[in-house]
Amino acid sequence: RRRAQVDKGSKGRAVRSEQAQIRKVADGLVKVQVALGNIASKRERVKILYKKIEDLIKYLDPEYIDRIAIPEASKLQFILAEEQFILSQVALLEQVNTLVPMLDSASIKAVPEHAARLQRLAQIHIQQQDQCVEITEESKALLEEYNKTTMLLSKQFVQWDELLCQLEAAKQVKPAAE
């Protein structure tokens, strides 16, 4: 029996301490609210700010635009001002519409199938370009060799021509001397 009374007493004290803490928090919140109210009533700028916040919330409302209706005459002016642009866009859209069947053609749909072949052809093309560079370098080397050989032959022919001229001149000098 004594134990039950002790347990009951300790539970009662715990409940009372919780209630006391809740009262302290509530009293603190009331004090903060009163202080903010006093500040707001004393300060004119804060009042103006509160009013502007309300206006901002009103302007940020998505339905605000719908409430401010643009007159039909203004809408007509916007459309007439953009008439040429709208007509050009219509022409382009019609052109796209006429070209849509080409996009659905079998040739366009077969493009993924041809990707592997295109890759192979690209590799062959690169190999052929490399071969072309090699052949060009070999041809250049052969032409340089040909030019050197031609130059040497020309020099040799010039030497032989000079030698032949000297021999002919020597032969003509001998009969005249006899």
PDB file of C-alpha atoms in Angstrom:
ATOM      1  CA  ARG A   1       0.000   0.000   0.000  1.00  0.00           C
ATOM      2  CA  ARG A   2       2.779   2.344   0.873  1.00  0.00           C
ATOM      3  CA  ARG A   3       4.507   1.482  -2.381  1.00  0.00           C
ATOM      4  CA  ALA A   4       1.380   2.394  -4.391  1.00  0.00           C
ATOM      5  CA  GLN A   5       1.203   5.738  -2.627  1.00  0.00           C
ATOM      6  CA  VAL A   6       4.882   6.443  -3.369  1.00  0.00           C
ATOM      7  CA  ASP A   7       4.417   5.527  -7.055  1.00  0.00           C
ATOM      8  CA  LYS A   8       1.295   7.676  -7.257  1.00  0.00           C
ATOM      9  CA  GLY A   9       3.101  10.600  -5.632  1.00  0.00           C
ATOM     10  CA  SER A  10       6.084  10.409  -7.995  1.00  0.00           C
ATOM     11  CA  LYS A  11       3.813  10.238 -11.050  1.00  0.00           C
ATOM     12  CA  GLY A  12       1.873  13.242  -9.820  1.00  0.00           C
ATOM     13  CA  ARG A  13       5.072  15.238  -9.369  1.00  0.00           C
ATOM     14  CA  ALA A  14       6.210  14.339 -12.919  1.00  0.00           C
ATOM     15  CA  VAL A  15       2.886  15.466 -14.390  1.00  0.00           C
ATOM     16  CA  ARG A  16       3.037  18.699 -12.421  1.00  0.00           C
ATOM     17  CA  SER A  17       6.603  19.413 -13.589  1.00  0.00           C
ATOM     18  CA  GLU A  18       5.575  18.829 -17.253  1.00  0.00           C
ATOM     19  CA  GLN A  19       2.646  21.188 -16.844  1.00  0.00           C
ATOM     20  CA  ALA A  20       4.966  23.767 -15.303  1.00  0.00           C
ATOM     21  CA  GLN A  21       7.335  23.493 -18.273  1.00  0.00           C
ATOM     22  CA  ILE A  22       4.446  23.844 -20.736  1.00  0.00           C
ATOM     23  CA  ARG A  23       3.269  26.957 -18.877  1.00  0.00           C
ATOM     24  CA  LYS A  24       6.784  28.415 -19.021  1.00  0.00           C
ATOM     25  CA  VAL A  25       6.975  27.830 -22.803  1.00  0.00           C
ATOM     26  CA  ALA A  26       3.485  29.277 -23.335  1.00  0.00           C
ATOM     27  CA  ASP A  27       4.348  32.309 -21.211  1.00  0.00           C
ATOM     28  CA  GLY A  28       7.532  32.806 -23.240  1.00  0.00           C
ATOM     29  CA  LEU A  29       5.593  32.665 -26.523  1.00  0.00           C
ATOM     30  CA  VAL A  30       3.050  35.187 -25.221  1.00  0.00           C
ATOM     31  CA  LYS A  31       5.891  37.529 -24.244  1.00  0.00           C
ATOM     32  CA  VAL A  32       7.456  37.216 -27.718  1.00  0.00           C
ATOM     33  CA  GLN A  33       4.098  37.892 -29.388  1.00  0.00           C
ATOM     34  CA  VAL A  34       3.500  40.958 -27.219  1.00  0.00           C
ATOM     35  CA  ALA A  35       7.019  42.231 -27.947  1.00  0.00           C
ATOM     36  CA  LEU A  36       6.538  41.789 -31.716  1.00  0.00           C
ATOM     37  CA  GLY A  37       3.183  43.549 -31.519  1.00  0.00           C
ATOM     38  CA  ASN A  38       4.752  46.461 -29.638  1.00  0.00           C
ATOM     39  CA  ILE A  39       7.582  46.697 -32.151  1.00  0.00           C
ATOM     40  CA  ALA A  40       5.178  46.566 -35.080  1.00  0.00           C
ATOM     41  CA  SER A  41       2.932  49.232 -33.624  1.00  0.00           C
ATOM     42  CA  LYS A  42       5.871  51.515 -32.884  1.00  0.00           C
ATOM     43  CA  ARG A  43       7.633  51.182 -36.190  1.00  0.00           C
ATOM     44  CA  GLU A  44       6.055  52.678 -39.293  1.00  0.00           C
ATOM     45  CA  ARG A  45       8.470  50.890 -41.638  1.00  0.00           C
ATOM     46  CA  VAL A  46       7.426  47.510 -40.312  1.00  0.00           C
ATOM     47  CA  LYS A  47       3.788  48.371 -41.006  1.00  0.00           C
ATOM     48  CA  ILE A  48       4.651  49.378 -44.568  1.00  0.00           C
ATOM     49  CA  LEU A  49       6.640  46.182 -44.993  1.00  0.00           C
ATOM     50  CA  TYR A  50       3.703  44.066 -43.833  1.00  0.00           C
ATOM     51  CA  LYS A  51       1.491  45.811 -46.409  1.00  0.00           C
ATOM     52  CA  LYS A  52       4.055  45.239 -49.169  1.00  0.00           C
ATOM     53  CA  ILE A  53       4.319  41.566 -48.280  1.00  0.00           C
ATOM     54  CA  GLU A  54       0.580  41.237 -48.772  1.00  0.00           C
ATOM     55  CA  ASP A  55       0.892  42.966 -52.169  1.00  0.00           C
ATOM     56  CA  LEU A  56       3.763  40.674 -53.170  1.00  0.00           C
ATOM     57  CA  ILE A  57       1.753  37.608 -52.245  1.00  0.00           C
ATOM     58  CA  LYS A  58      -1.117  38.952 -54.342  1.00  0.00           C
ATOM     59  CA  TYR A  59       1.162  39.582 -57.361  1.00  0.00           C
ATOM     60  CA  LEU A  60       2.800  36.170 -57.076  1.00  0.00           C
ATOM     61  CA  ASP A  61      -0.568  34.434 -57.239  1.00  0.00           C
ATOM     62  CA  PRO A  62      -0.805  32.600 -60.623  1.00  0.00           C
ATOM     63  CA  GLU A  63      -4.413  33.685 -61.046  1.00  0.00           C
ATOM     64  CA  TYR A  64      -3.472  37.374 -60.755  1.00  0.00           C
ATOM     65  CA  ILE A  65      -2.677  37.544 -64.486  1.00  0.00           C
ATOM     66  CA  ASP A  66      -6.084  36.107 -65.289  1.00  0.00           C
ATOM     67  CA  ARG A  67      -7.727  38.746 -63.128  1.00  0.00           C
ATOM     68  CA  ILE A  68      -5.984  41.531 -64.998  1.00  0.00           C
ATOM     69  CA  ALA A  69      -7.450  41.063 -68.449  1.00  0.00           C
ATOM     70  CA  ILE A  70      -5.620  42.483 -71.449  1.00  0.00           C
ATOM     71  CA  PRO A  71      -8.071  44.389 -73.636  1.00  0.00           C
ATOM     72  CA  GLU A  72      -8.987  42.750 -76.945  1.00  0.00           C
ATOM     73  CA  ALA A  73      -7.634  45.744 -78.878  1.00  0.00           C
ATOM     74  CA  SER A  74      -4.193  45.251 -77.316  1.00  0.00           C
ATOM     75  CA  LYS A  75      -4.247  41.547 -78.116  1.00  0.00           C
ATOM     76  CA  LEU A  76      -5.155  42.381 -81.716  1.00  0.00           C
ATOM     77  CA  GLN A  77      -2.247  44.849 -81.918  1.00  0.00           C
ATOM     78  CA  PHE A  78       0.171  42.167 -80.666  1.00  0.00           C
ATOM     79  CA  ILE A  79      -1.049  39.729 -83.292  1.00  0.00           C
ATOM     80  CA  LEU A  80      -0.910  42.291 -86.109  1.00  0.00           C
ATOM     81  CA  ALA A  81       2.600  43.338 -85.097  1.00  0.00           C
ATOM     82  CA  GLU A  82       3.775  39.726 -85.386  1.00  0.00           C
ATOM     83  CA  GLU A  83       1.782  38.929 -88.549  1.00  0.00           C
ATOM     84  CA  GLN A  84       4.792  38.489 -90.866  1.00  0.00           C
ATOM     85  CA  PHE A  85       6.601  36.314 -88.353  1.00  0.00           C
ATOM     86  CA  ILE A  86       3.514  34.168 -87.818  1.00  0.00           C
ATOM     87  CA  LEU A  87       3.028  33.757 -91.581  1.00  0.00           C
ATOM     88  CA  SER A  88       6.667  32.739 -92.058  1.00  0.00           C
ATOM     89  CA  GLN A  89       6.339  30.200 -89.246  1.00  0.00           C
ATOM     90  CA  VAL A  90       3.167  28.827 -90.858  1.00  0.00           C
ATOM     91  CA  ALA A  91       5.019  28.408 -94.162  1.00  0.00           C
ATOM     92  CA  LEU A  92       7.863  26.589 -92.416  1.00  0.00           C
ATOM     93  CA  LEU A  93       5.439  24.308 -90.581  1.00  0.00           C
ATOM     94  CA  GLU A  94       3.680  23.481 -93.841  1.00  0.00           C
ATOM     95  CA  GLN A  95       7.042  22.645 -95.391  1.00  0.00           C
ATOM     96  CA  VAL A  96       7.838  20.364 -92.449  1.00  0.00           C
ATOM     97  CA  ASN A  97       4.425  18.734 -92.874  1.00  0.00           C
ATOM     98  CA  THR A  98       5.166  17.978 -96.526  1.00  0.00           C
ATOM     99  CA  LEU A  99       8.562  16.494 -95.590  1.00  0.00           C
ATOM    100  CA  VAL A 100       7.239  14.232 -92.814  1.00  0.00           C
ATOM    101  CA  PRO A 101       6.594  11.323 -95.218  1.00  0.00           C
ATOM    102  CA  MET A 102      10.277  11.394 -96.158  1.00  0.00           C
ATOM    103  CA  LEU A 103      11.198  10.908 -92.518  1.00  0.00           C
ATOM    104  CA  ASP A 104       8.990   7.835 -92.451  1.00  0.00           C
ATOM    105  CA  SER A 105      10.553   6.407 -95.612  1.00  0.00           C
ATOM    106  CA  ALA A 106      12.255   3.022 -95.686  1.00  0.00           C
ATOM    107  CA  SER A 107      15.616   4.651 -96.439  1.00  0.00           C
ATOM    108  CA  ILE A 108      15.576   6.704 -93.260  1.00  0.00           C
ATOM    109  CA  LYS A 109      14.328   3.788 -91.188  1.00  0.00           C
ATOM    110  CA  ALA A 110      17.176   1.618 -92.543  1.00  0.00           C
ATOM    111  CA  VAL A 111      19.885   4.023 -91.369  1.00  0.00           C
ATOM    112  CA  PRO A 112      20.703   2.049 -88.200  1.00  0.00           C
ATOM    113  CA  GLU A 113      21.165  -1.086 -90.285  1.00  0.00           C
ATOM    114  CA  HIS A 114      23.700   0.704 -92.467  1.00  0.00           C
ATOM    115  CA  ALA A 115      25.718   2.041 -89.542  1.00  0.00           C
ATOM    116  CA  ALA A 116      27.956  -1.045 -89.420  1.00  0.00           C
ATOM    117  CA  ARG A 117      28.612  -0.850 -93.154  1.00  0.00           C
ATOM    118  CA  LEU A 118      29.350   2.845 -92.870  1.00  0.00           C
ATOM    119  CA  GLN A 119      31.819   2.133 -90.066  1.00  0.00           C
ATOM    120  CA  ARG A 120      33.600  -0.454 -92.230  1.00  0.00           C
ATOM    121  CA  LEU A 121      33.694   1.972 -95.168  1.00  0.00           C
ATOM    122  CA  ALA A 122      35.105   4.677 -92.916  1.00  0.00           C
ATOM    123  CA  GLN A 123      37.900   2.319 -91.824  1.00  0.00           C
ATOM    124  CA  ILE A 124      38.641   1.400 -95.444  1.00  0.00           C
ATOM    125  CA  HIS A 125      38.694   5.094 -96.335  1.00  0.00           C
ATOM    126  CA  ILE A 126      41.209   5.806 -93.568  1.00  0.00           C
ATOM    127  CA  GLN A 127      43.402   2.915 -94.751  1.00  0.00           C
ATOM    128  CA  GLN A 128      43.231   4.205 -98.325  1.00  0.00           C
ATOM    129  CA  GLN A 129      44.209   7.685 -97.162  1.00  0.00           C
ATOM    130  CA  ASP A 130      47.228   6.192 -95.388  1.00  0.00           C
ATOM    131  CA  GLN A 131      48.138   4.229 -98.530  1.00  0.00           C
ATOM    132  CA  CYS A 132      47.748   7.392-100.591  1.00  0.00           C
ATOM    133  CA  VAL A 133      50.187   9.221 -98.320  1.00  0.00           C
ATOM    134  CA  GLU A 134      52.682   6.346 -98.627  1.00  0.00           C
ATOM    135  CA  ILE A 135      52.348   6.237-102.427  1.00  0.00           C
ATOM    136  CA  THR A 136      52.759  10.004-102.620  1.00  0.00           C
ATOM    137  CA  GLU A 137      55.957   9.830-100.557  1.00  0.00           C
ATOM    138  CA  GLU A 138      57.284   6.935-102.665  1.00  0.00           C
ATOM    139  CA  SER A 139      56.432   8.810-105.884  1.00  0.00           C
ATOM    140  CA  LYS A 140      58.196  11.897-104.598  1.00  0.00           C
ATOM    141  CA  ALA A 141      61.288   9.841-103.755  1.00  0.00           C
ATOM    142  CA  LEU A 142      61.218   8.189-107.208  1.00  0.00           C
ATOM    143  CA  LEU A 143      60.859  11.575-108.937  1.00  0.00           C
ATOM    144  CA  GLU A 144      63.809  12.945-106.982  1.00  0.00           C
ATOM    145  CA  GLU A 145      65.854   9.893-107.953  1.00  0.00           C
ATOM    146  CA  TYR A 146      64.773  10.293-111.612  1.00  0.00           C
ATOM    147  CA  ASN A 147      65.761  13.970-111.548  1.00  0.00           C
ATOM    148  CA  LYS A 148      69.180  13.108-110.089  1.00  0.00           C
ATOM    149  CA  THR A 149      69.732  10.395-112.716  1.00  0.00           C
ATOM    150  CA  THR A 150      68.633  12.716-115.525  1.00  0.00           C
ATOM    151  CA  MET A 151      70.946  15.424-114.221  1.00  0.00           C
ATOM    152  CA  LEU A 152      73.894  12.988-114.063  1.00  0.00           C
ATOM    153  CA  LEU A 153      73.158  11.701-117.580  1.00  0.00           C
ATOM    154  CA  SER A 154      72.945  15.277-118.864  1.00  0.00           C
ATOM    155  CA  LYS A 155      76.319  16.082-117.324  1.00  0.00           C
ATOM    156  CA  GLN A 156      77.773  12.887-118.785  1.00  0.00           C
ATOM    157  CA  PHE A 157      76.405  13.728-122.245  1.00  0.00           C
ATOM    158  CA  VAL A 158      77.848  17.248-121.956  1.00  0.00           C
ATOM    159  CA  GLN A 159      81.253  15.789-121.039  1.00  0.00           C
ATOM    160  CA  TRP A 160      81.109  13.326-123.930  1.00  0.00           C
ATOM    161  CA  ASP A 161      80.056  16.123-126.266  1.00  0.00           C
ATOM    162  CA  GLU A 162      82.993  18.240-125.127  1.00  0.00           C
ATOM    163  CA  LEU A 163      85.354  15.271-125.535  1.00  0.00           C
ATOM    164  CA  LEU A 164      83.951  14.539-128.988  1.00  0.00           C
ATOM    165  CA  CYS A 165      84.339  18.180-129.980  1.00  0.00           C
ATOM    166  CA  GLN A 166      87.951  18.134-128.793  1.00  0.00           C
ATOM    167  CA  LEU A 167      88.665  14.936-130.736  1.00  0.00           C
ATOM    168  CA  GLU A 168      87.058  16.334-133.884  1.00  0.00           C
ATOM    169  CA  ALA A 169      88.990  19.563-133.484  1.00  0.00           C
ATOM    170  CA  ALA A 170      92.211  17.594-133.031  1.00  0.00           C
ATOM    171  CA  LYS A 171      91.450  15.504-136.111  1.00  0.00           C
ATOM    172  CA  GLN A 172      90.845  18.580-138.226  1.00  0.00           C
ATOM    173  CA  VAL A 173      94.043  20.200-137.032  1.00  0.00           C
ATOM    174  CA  LYS A 174      96.165  17.142-138.056  1.00  0.00           C
ATOM    175  CA  PRO A 175      95.153  17.051-141.738  1.00  0.00           C
ATOM    176  CA  ALA A 176      95.728  20.761-142.076  1.00  0.00           C
ATOM    177  CA  ALA A 177      99.180  20.420-140.549  1.00  0.00           C
ATOM    178  CA  GLU A 178     100.265  17.741-143.063  1.00  0.00           C
TER     179      GLU A 178
END
